[in-house]
Amino acid sequence: MAKVRVGIVGCGGIANQKHLPSLRANAELNEVVAFCDIQRDRAEKAAKEYGTADAKVYTDYHDLVNDPNVDVVHVCTPNVAHCPVTVAAFEAGKHVMCEKPMAHCTADAKKMIDAWKKSGKKFTIGYQNRLRDDTQTLHASCEAGELGDIYFAKAHALRRRAVPTWGVFPNKELQGGGPLIDIGTHALDITLWMMNNYEPVSVSGQVFYKLGRDEHGPEGNVFGPWDPKTFQVEDSAFGLVKMKNGATIYLEASWALNILKSMEASTTLCGTKAGAEIHHGGSYPKDELIYNTVEHNQLMEKTISPAGVVDFFEGGASAEGVREQKQWLEAIINDTEPLVKPEQAYVVTQILEGIYKSAETGKEVFFD
Ligand SMILES: NC(=O)c1ccc[n+]([C@@H]2O[C@H](COP(=O)([O-])OP(=O)(O)OC[C@H]3O[C@@H](n4cnc5c(N)ncnc54)[C@H](O)[C@@H]3O)[C@@H](O)[C@H]2O)c1
């Protein structure tokens, strides 16, 4: 079986901390043959460390997507570049894995979906949190109907003080937003996936520009201080999403909030038969999955504690990153569906954009 030939566009944090180590861990399925970054030294460094002996280095993504040696393009650029790179890759006949969020706005996400449908190629988004042990287990429970009808959920993405201080995270023009679009996106993705409900009707939300722009805000930040004067995005965002079947989701996202417990890519599900909570992130050195139910006329809790948390700040291939790449490469090789479907990622972008719009207008936003 021929190996899938991968080209990476954007050789920064997520490329070096998730894609490249995880692709290497699946070396029997792929080889990385091309690297592109507007900062040439980054592409060169990644090519030397992870590329084939004759790997190509580019500074213009058009050259990489048109390289006949590339089968699949991984888009690891800041959010606003997701759409142009993805569309160009589909037009050049490549498969695409694009980092989360799919896009910073629904207009771009729609262009990406249209280009994908025309291409007949595979498309997925980098929501690797679906591949953790706890999320896989809870999803199996939801699929088996063990929670019954899930009519209320909370999507958690709250940090006490963990504002990213590398890359372009506080840059509104390049990212489209702050913690809502950065980590709220993961929490919402796993929550919708558990509920298997992708029909939002309306959303209302509020965003705050408090600690991010406060001169004392950066004190205690785990990634070191940021500059409040250049901090353009929100530091916290909250939304209430109503679904077509009446189910309701409360979404909370912050990089810096005066709370006690921080957790992200986490969810709380309340169903007619049982409930469940996943705790992952800052305050939880080990992931927790706790089911709550009533048995023998008693309130019961069942706890599963799988292996510890691995995030993408320290480098190395995490279990979920390796699984993410494996199922993606196998989807290409075996012509099957990847786990994360573009239409699902589109709904996440639609809801996030709705929260920003609602906060801006002070009104509930309704979807067609
Ligand atoms: N899945 C996750 O958990 C996760 C975690 C972190 C970041 N991300 C996503 O990954 C993306 C990148 O984030 P990052 O932390 O790696 O940022 P980063 O700034 O570290 O890296 C981005 C790289 O893209 C390059 N770049 C920018 N525009 C380009 C263009 N037009 N063509 C080629 N290269 C270009 C930059 O020079 C930089 O090296 C974002 O969309 C972010 O949301 C996902």
Short mmCIF file of C-alpha atoms and ligand atoms in Angstrom, two decimals:
data_model
loop_
_atom_site.label_atom_id
_atom_site.label_comp_id
_atom_site.label_asym_id
_atom_site.label_seq_id
_atom_site.Cartn_x
_atom_site.Cartn_y
_atom_site.Cartn_z
CA MET A 1 0.00 0.00 0.00
CA ALA A 2 1.42 3.41 -1.00
CA LYS A 3 1.88 5.89 1.81
CA VAL A 4 -0.26 9.04 1.87
CA ARG A 5 1.95 12.02 0.96
CA VAL A 6 1.25 14.95 3.28
CA GLY A 7 1.98 18.67 2.80
CA ILE A 8 1.84 21.03 5.79
CA VAL A 9 0.84 24.69 5.42
CA GLY A 10 1.78 26.72 8.53
CA CYS A 11 4.71 25.25 10.48
CA GLY A 12 4.05 26.83 13.89
CA GLY A 13 2.70 25.56 17.21
CA ILE A 14 0.02 23.05 16.25
CA ALA A 15 1.97 21.68 13.28
CA ASN A 16 5.00 20.91 15.46
CA GLN A 17 3.11 19.87 18.57
CA LYS A 18 0.29 17.76 17.11
CA HIS A 19 0.38 17.07 13.35
CA LEU A 20 4.04 16.27 12.79
CA PRO A 21 4.72 14.08 15.87
CA SER A 22 1.36 12.31 15.36
CA LEU A 23 2.04 11.74 11.66
CA ARG A 24 5.45 10.34 12.60
CA ALA A 25 3.75 7.97 15.03
CA ASN A 26 1.74 6.72 12.01
CA ALA A 27 4.80 6.48 9.72
CA GLU A 28 3.57 3.24 8.15
CA LEU A 29 0.63 5.18 6.68
CA ASN A 30 2.21 8.46 5.55
CA GLU A 31 5.25 10.54 4.76
CA VAL A 32 5.51 14.34 4.93
CA VAL A 33 6.82 15.56 1.58
CA ALA A 34 6.22 19.33 1.60
CA PHE A 35 6.29 22.20 4.11
CA CYS A 36 5.12 25.77 3.68
CA ASP A 37 5.34 28.80 5.95
CA ILE A 38 5.52 32.51 5.22
CA GLN A 39 8.49 32.38 7.61
CA ARG A 40 10.84 30.18 5.56
CA ASP A 41 13.04 29.18 8.49
CA ARG A 42 10.04 27.54 10.19
CA ALA A 43 9.27 25.43 7.11
CA GLU A 44 12.93 24.50 6.75
CA LYS A 45 13.26 23.49 10.39
CA ALA A 46 10.13 21.30 10.27
CA ALA A 47 11.23 19.74 6.96
CA LYS A 48 14.61 18.84 8.45
CA GLU A 49 13.06 17.30 11.54
CA TYR A 50 10.02 15.54 10.04
CA GLY A 51 10.27 15.53 6.25
CA THR A 52 11.41 12.96 3.70
CA ALA A 53 15.00 13.34 2.46
CA ASP A 54 13.80 15.25 -0.62
CA ALA A 55 10.98 17.19 1.12
CA LYS A 56 10.12 20.50 -0.57
CA VAL A 57 10.05 23.83 1.25
CA TYR A 58 7.73 26.64 0.12
CA THR A 59 6.76 30.10 1.31
CA ASP A 60 3.66 30.42 -0.92
CA TYR A 61 0.86 27.94 -0.20
CA HIS A 62 -0.19 27.93 -3.88
CA ASP A 63 3.10 26.18 -4.70
CA LEU A 64 2.50 23.50 -2.05
CA VAL A 65 -1.11 22.76 -3.00
CA ASN A 66 -0.09 22.48 -6.68
CA ASP A 67 2.85 20.16 -5.95
CA PRO A 68 1.97 16.89 -7.76
CA ASN A 69 3.74 14.90 -5.03
CA VAL A 70 1.25 16.05 -2.36
CA ASP A 71 -1.92 13.97 -1.80
CA VAL A 72 -3.29 15.75 1.29
CA VAL A 73 -2.85 19.26 2.67
CA HIS A 74 -2.92 19.96 6.41
CA VAL A 75 -3.92 23.58 7.06
CA CYS A 76 -2.21 24.79 10.26
CA THR A 77 -2.29 28.55 9.70
CA PRO A 78 -4.06 31.24 11.77
CA ASN A 79 -7.85 31.04 11.42
CA VAL A 80 -8.44 33.64 8.68
CA ALA A 81 -6.12 31.75 6.30
CA HIS A 82 -8.05 28.47 6.70
CA CYS A 83 -10.48 29.28 3.88
CA PRO A 84 -8.14 30.46 1.11
CA VAL A 85 -5.67 27.61 1.67
CA THR A 86 -8.41 24.95 1.92
CA VAL A 87 -10.24 26.17 -1.19
CA ALA A 88 -6.98 26.30 -3.20
CA ALA A 89 -6.12 22.77 -2.04
CA PHE A 90 -9.50 21.36 -3.14
CA GLU A 91 -9.20 23.18 -6.47
CA ALA A 92 -5.83 21.48 -6.91
CA GLY A 93 -7.47 18.09 -6.24
CA LYS A 94 -6.06 17.43 -2.74
CA HIS A 95 -7.66 16.05 0.42
CA VAL A 96 -7.69 18.54 3.33
CA MET A 97 -7.39 18.36 7.11
CA CYS A 98 -7.91 21.90 8.40
CA GLU A 99 -7.24 22.97 11.97
CA LYS A 100 -10.10 24.07 14.18
CA PRO A 101 -12.17 26.18 13.98
CA MET A 102 -13.17 25.43 10.38
CA ALA A 103 -13.19 29.18 9.72
CA HIS A 104 -13.55 32.47 11.57
CA CYS A 105 -16.95 33.11 9.92
CA THR A 106 -19.72 31.13 8.24
CA ALA A 107 -19.24 32.87 4.88
CA ASP A 108 -15.73 31.36 4.68
CA ALA A 109 -16.89 28.00 6.07
CA LYS A 110 -19.53 27.85 3.32
CA LYS A 111 -16.92 28.51 0.62
CA MET A 112 -14.84 25.66 2.07
CA ILE A 113 -17.81 23.26 2.04
CA ASP A 114 -18.70 24.23 -1.53
CA ALA A 115 -15.11 23.70 -2.74
CA TRP A 116 -14.97 20.34 -0.93
CA LYS A 117 -18.22 19.13 -2.49
CA LYS A 118 -17.02 20.06 -5.98
CA SER A 119 -13.68 18.30 -5.44
CA GLY A 120 -14.91 14.84 -4.44
CA LYS A 121 -11.97 14.69 -1.99
CA LYS A 122 -11.93 14.05 1.78
CA PHE A 123 -12.26 16.90 4.28
CA THR A 124 -11.99 16.98 8.05
CA ILE A 125 -11.35 19.45 10.88
CA GLY A 126 -8.82 19.03 13.74
CA TYR A 127 -11.18 18.37 16.65
CA GLN A 128 -8.88 15.79 18.25
CA ASN A 129 -10.70 15.93 21.61
CA ARG A 130 -13.27 13.50 20.20
CA LEU A 131 -10.51 10.89 20.28
CA ARG A 132 -9.71 10.98 24.00
CA ASP A 133 -10.57 7.90 26.09
CA ASP A 134 -13.21 9.77 28.13
CA THR A 135 -14.95 11.35 25.14
CA GLN A 136 -14.94 8.06 23.20
CA THR A 137 -16.49 6.27 26.19
CA LEU A 138 -19.17 8.90 26.77
CA HIS A 139 -19.99 9.00 23.08
CA ALA A 140 -20.51 5.22 23.08
CA SER A 141 -22.93 5.68 26.03
CA CYS A 142 -24.83 8.40 24.18
CA GLU A 143 -25.02 6.33 21.00
CA ALA A 144 -26.37 3.39 23.03
CA GLY A 145 -29.11 5.67 24.43
CA GLU A 146 -27.91 5.23 28.02
CA LEU A 147 -28.55 8.91 28.82
CA GLY A 148 -31.95 8.96 27.09
CA ASP A 149 -33.02 12.22 25.45
CA ILE A 150 -30.32 14.84 26.18
CA TYR A 151 -32.26 18.08 26.59
CA PHE A 152 -29.80 20.27 28.50
CA ALA A 153 -26.00 20.50 28.21
CA LYS A 154 -23.13 22.72 29.21
CA ALA A 155 -20.01 23.14 27.10
CA HIS A 156 -17.09 24.15 29.31
CA ALA A 157 -13.94 25.99 28.19
CA LEU A 158 -12.86 28.02 31.21
CA ARG A 159 -9.32 28.90 32.28
CA ARG A 160 -8.38 30.94 35.36
CA ARG A 161 -5.33 32.57 33.74
CA ALA A 162 -4.03 30.74 30.65
CA VAL A 163 -3.99 33.29 27.87
CA PRO A 164 -1.85 32.00 24.99
CA THR A 165 1.13 34.34 24.56
CA TRP A 166 2.62 32.87 21.36
CA GLY A 167 1.43 33.08 17.76
CA VAL A 168 -1.40 35.44 16.85
CA PHE A 169 -4.07 34.48 19.42
CA PRO A 170 -4.93 38.03 20.64
CA ASN A 171 -5.06 39.33 17.04
CA LYS A 172 -8.70 39.82 16.01
CA GLU A 173 -7.92 40.29 12.33
CA LEU A 174 -6.01 37.00 12.01
CA GLN A 175 -7.98 34.81 14.44
CA GLY A 176 -11.48 36.31 14.30
CA GLY A 177 -11.90 36.17 18.07
CA GLY A 178 -10.46 35.01 21.39
CA PRO A 179 -11.27 32.10 23.72
CA LEU A 180 -14.72 31.51 22.22
CA ILE A 181 -13.31 30.68 18.80
CA ASP A 182 -10.13 29.13 20.24
CA ILE A 183 -11.27 26.79 23.06
CA GLY A 184 -15.06 27.30 23.11
CA THR A 185 -14.97 25.60 19.71
CA HIS A 186 -13.63 22.30 21.18
CA ALA A 187 -16.15 22.23 24.05
CA LEU A 188 -19.05 22.94 21.71
CA ASP A 189 -17.84 20.36 19.18
CA ILE A 190 -17.77 17.52 21.71
CA THR A 191 -21.12 18.60 23.22
CA LEU A 192 -22.94 18.63 19.85
CA TRP A 193 -21.29 15.34 18.91
CA MET A 194 -22.48 13.68 22.14
CA MET A 195 -26.01 15.02 21.61
CA ASN A 196 -25.89 14.19 17.88
CA ASN A 197 -27.86 17.39 17.43
CA TYR A 198 -26.81 19.81 14.70
CA GLU A 199 -29.99 21.89 14.33
CA PRO A 200 -29.58 25.21 16.16
CA VAL A 201 -32.52 27.60 16.00
CA SER A 202 -31.19 30.62 17.89
CA VAL A 203 -28.44 31.86 20.13
CA SER A 204 -27.95 34.72 22.56
CA GLY A 205 -24.61 35.63 24.02
CA GLN A 206 -22.38 38.10 25.77
CA VAL A 207 -18.65 38.68 25.45
CA PHE A 208 -16.33 40.55 27.82
CA TYR A 209 -13.18 42.61 27.30
CA LYS A 210 -12.18 42.84 30.97
CA LEU A 211 -9.04 41.05 32.19
CA GLY A 212 -7.44 40.89 28.72
CA ARG A 213 -7.16 44.67 28.62
CA ASP A 214 -6.58 45.24 32.33
CA GLU A 215 -3.05 46.26 33.33
CA HIS A 216 -3.10 43.68 36.15
CA GLY A 217 -4.84 41.01 34.01
CA PRO A 218 -1.63 39.18 33.01
CA GLU A 219 -0.54 38.57 36.62
CA GLY A 220 -0.45 34.84 37.32
CA ASN A 221 -0.82 33.80 33.67
CA VAL A 222 0.58 30.27 33.21
CA PHE A 223 2.10 31.18 29.84
CA GLY A 224 3.73 34.38 31.16
CA PRO A 225 2.49 37.95 30.76
CA TRP A 226 0.70 39.28 27.69
CA ASP A 227 0.47 42.91 26.62
CA PRO A 228 -2.97 44.34 27.55
CA LYS A 229 -2.43 47.22 25.09
CA THR A 230 -2.33 44.88 22.07
CA PHE A 231 -5.01 42.50 23.32
CA GLN A 232 -7.79 42.88 20.72
CA VAL A 233 -10.08 39.90 21.33
CA GLU A 234 -12.59 39.07 24.06
CA ASP A 235 -11.25 37.37 27.20
CA SER A 236 -14.56 35.67 28.07
CA ALA A 237 -17.73 34.70 26.21
CA PHE A 238 -20.99 33.04 27.23
CA GLY A 239 -23.85 31.81 25.07
CA LEU A 240 -27.21 30.09 25.27
CA VAL A 241 -28.07 27.98 22.24
CA LYS A 242 -31.58 26.67 21.53
CA MET A 243 -31.95 23.67 19.25
CA LYS A 244 -34.87 22.76 16.95
CA ASN A 245 -36.03 19.96 19.27
CA GLY A 246 -36.02 22.32 22.26
CA ALA A 247 -32.70 21.10 23.71
CA THR A 248 -30.61 23.93 25.16
CA ILE A 249 -26.83 24.33 25.50
CA TYR A 250 -25.02 26.79 27.73
CA LEU A 251 -21.51 27.52 26.42
CA GLU A 252 -18.84 29.16 28.58
CA ALA A 253 -15.39 30.13 27.29
CA SER A 254 -12.60 32.14 28.84
CA TRP A 255 -8.82 32.37 28.87
CA ALA A 256 -8.84 34.45 32.06
CA LEU A 257 -11.69 34.44 34.56
CA ASN A 258 -11.86 34.76 38.34
CA ILE A 259 -13.12 31.27 39.08
CA LEU A 260 -11.83 28.34 41.15
CA LYS A 261 -11.97 25.45 38.70
CA SER A 262 -10.66 25.57 35.19
CA MET A 263 -11.64 22.97 32.61
CA GLU A 264 -11.85 22.91 28.86
CA ALA A 265 -12.91 20.58 26.07
CA SER A 266 -15.35 19.41 28.73
CA THR A 267 -19.08 18.82 28.76
CA THR A 268 -22.05 18.27 31.07
CA LEU A 269 -24.97 16.31 29.62
CA CYS A 270 -28.42 15.98 31.19
CA GLY A 271 -30.66 13.31 29.70
CA THR A 272 -33.99 11.76 30.60
CA LYS A 273 -32.36 8.50 31.77
CA ALA A 274 -29.05 9.75 33.21
CA GLY A 275 -26.51 12.54 33.20
CA ALA A 276 -22.75 12.66 32.68
CA GLU A 277 -19.91 15.10 33.16
CA ILE A 278 -16.46 15.20 31.66
CA HIS A 279 -13.80 17.20 33.47
CA HIS A 280 -10.63 17.85 31.45
CA GLY A 281 -7.99 20.54 31.69
CA GLY A 282 -6.36 22.91 34.19
CA SER A 283 -7.87 21.85 37.53
CA TYR A 284 -8.00 18.16 36.57
CA PRO A 285 -4.60 16.45 36.30
CA LYS A 286 -6.50 13.32 35.23
CA ASP A 287 -9.54 13.34 32.97
CA GLU A 288 -12.76 12.49 34.81
CA LEU A 289 -15.92 10.98 33.36
CA ILE A 290 -18.73 10.77 35.91
CA TYR A 291 -22.17 9.37 35.18
CA ASN A 292 -25.09 10.25 37.45
CA THR A 293 -28.24 8.22 37.64
CA VAL A 294 -30.84 6.73 39.94
CA GLU A 295 -30.58 3.04 40.78
CA HIS A 296 -32.48 1.04 43.41
CA ASN A 297 -34.18 4.25 44.51
CA GLN A 298 -30.79 5.83 45.24
CA LEU A 299 -28.90 8.67 43.55
CA MET A 300 -25.74 7.05 42.12
CA GLU A 301 -22.49 8.28 40.63
CA LYS A 302 -20.21 6.12 38.50
CA THR A 303 -16.74 7.39 37.85
CA ILE A 304 -14.21 6.47 35.22
CA SER A 305 -10.73 7.94 35.45
CA PRO A 306 -8.69 7.19 32.36
CA ALA A 307 -5.02 8.13 31.87
CA GLY A 308 -3.76 11.67 32.43
CA VAL A 309 -4.26 14.75 30.34
CA VAL A 310 -1.94 15.52 27.47
CA ASP A 311 -2.25 18.93 25.85
CA PHE A 312 -0.29 20.44 23.00
CA PHE A 313 1.82 22.93 24.89
CA GLU A 314 4.79 20.68 25.68
CA GLY A 315 5.26 18.93 22.36
CA GLY A 316 5.18 15.21 21.70
CA ALA A 317 2.47 13.04 20.21
CA SER A 318 -0.60 12.70 22.42
CA ALA A 319 -2.83 9.66 22.30
CA GLU A 320 -5.72 11.60 20.78
CA GLY A 321 -3.44 13.30 18.24
CA VAL A 322 -2.04 9.94 17.09
CA ARG A 323 -5.54 8.44 16.85
CA GLU A 324 -6.78 11.51 15.00
CA GLN A 325 -4.11 11.16 12.32
CA LYS A 326 -4.57 7.37 12.10
CA GLN A 327 -8.32 7.53 11.44
CA TRP A 328 -7.80 10.40 8.97
CA LEU A 329 -5.09 8.60 6.98
CA GLU A 330 -7.15 5.39 7.00
CA ALA A 331 -10.19 7.30 5.73
CA ILE A 332 -8.11 8.44 2.75
CA ILE A 333 -6.55 5.02 2.15
CA ASN A 334 -9.75 2.99 2.56
CA ASP A 335 -12.12 5.61 1.10
CA THR A 336 -14.19 5.82 4.30
CA GLU A 337 -15.60 8.80 6.23
CA PRO A 338 -13.35 10.65 8.70
CA LEU A 339 -14.70 11.01 12.25
CA VAL A 340 -15.19 14.80 12.13
CA LYS A 341 -17.59 15.70 9.32
CA PRO A 342 -17.33 19.14 7.67
CA GLU A 343 -21.08 19.77 8.09
CA GLN A 344 -20.74 19.26 11.85
CA ALA A 345 -17.80 21.70 12.06
CA TYR A 346 -19.85 24.19 10.03
CA VAL A 347 -22.56 24.21 12.73
CA VAL A 348 -19.94 24.92 15.40
CA THR A 349 -18.74 27.95 13.41
CA GLN A 350 -22.36 29.05 12.87
CA ILE A 351 -23.08 29.02 16.62
CA LEU A 352 -19.84 30.80 17.57
CA GLU A 353 -20.51 33.51 15.00
CA GLY A 354 -24.06 33.80 16.38
CA ILE A 355 -22.75 34.43 19.90
CA TYR A 356 -20.43 37.19 18.64
CA LYS A 357 -23.30 38.75 16.63
CA SER A 358 -25.72 38.54 19.56
CA ALA A 359 -23.18 40.20 21.87
CA GLU A 360 -22.64 42.97 19.31
CA THR A 361 -26.33 43.67 18.70
CA GLY A 362 -27.69 42.86 22.15
CA LYS A 363 -30.31 40.63 20.47
CA GLU A 364 -31.02 36.94 20.07
CA VAL A 365 -29.75 35.69 16.70
CA PHE A 366 -31.99 33.31 14.72
CA PHE A 367 -30.67 30.84 12.14
CA ASP A 368 -32.54 30.06 8.90
N1 LIG B 1 -6.46 21.46 17.68
C1 LIG B 1 -6.01 22.19 18.68
O1 LIG B 1 -6.19 21.88 19.86
C2 LIG B 1 -5.28 23.47 18.38
C3 LIG B 1 -4.38 24.00 19.31
C4 LIG B 1 -3.69 25.17 18.96
C5 LIG B 1 -3.95 25.79 17.74
N2 LIG B 1 -4.86 25.25 16.87
C6 LIG B 1 -5.18 25.93 15.59
O2 LIG B 1 -4.05 25.84 14.73
C7 LIG B 1 -3.97 27.02 13.92
C8 LIG B 1 -2.58 27.60 14.06
O3 LIG B 1 -2.33 27.88 15.42
P1 LIG B 1 -0.82 27.81 15.99
O4 LIG B 1 -0.95 27.82 17.47
O5 LIG B 1 -0.07 26.72 15.34
O6 LIG B 1 -0.29 29.23 15.48
P2 LIG B 1 1.22 29.64 15.17
O7 LIG B 1 1.22 31.10 15.02
O8 LIG B 1 2.13 29.00 16.15
O9 LIG B 1 1.51 28.95 13.74
C9 LIG B 1 0.91 29.38 12.54
C10 LIG B 1 1.95 29.37 11.44
O10 LIG B 1 1.32 29.67 10.21
C11 LIG B 1 2.20 30.52 9.45
N3 LIG B 1 1.38 31.23 8.45
C12 LIG B 1 0.56 32.28 8.64
N4 LIG B 1 -0.06 32.60 7.48
C13 LIG B 1 0.39 31.71 6.55
C14 LIG B 1 0.12 31.54 5.16
N5 LIG B 1 -0.73 32.32 4.49
N6 LIG B 1 0.80 30.55 4.50
C15 LIG B 1 1.68 29.75 5.15
N7 LIG B 1 1.97 29.88 6.47
C16 LIG B 1 1.32 30.85 7.17
C17 LIG B 1 2.84 31.41 10.50
O11 LIG B 1 4.04 32.00 10.04
C18 LIG B 1 3.05 30.41 11.65
O12 LIG B 1 4.33 29.79 11.57
C19 LIG B 1 -5.09 27.94 14.38
O13 LIG B 1 -6.16 27.83 13.51
C20 LIG B 1 -5.47 27.41 15.76
O14 LIG B 1 -6.83 27.60 16.08
C21 LIG B 1 -5.49 24.10 17.16
#
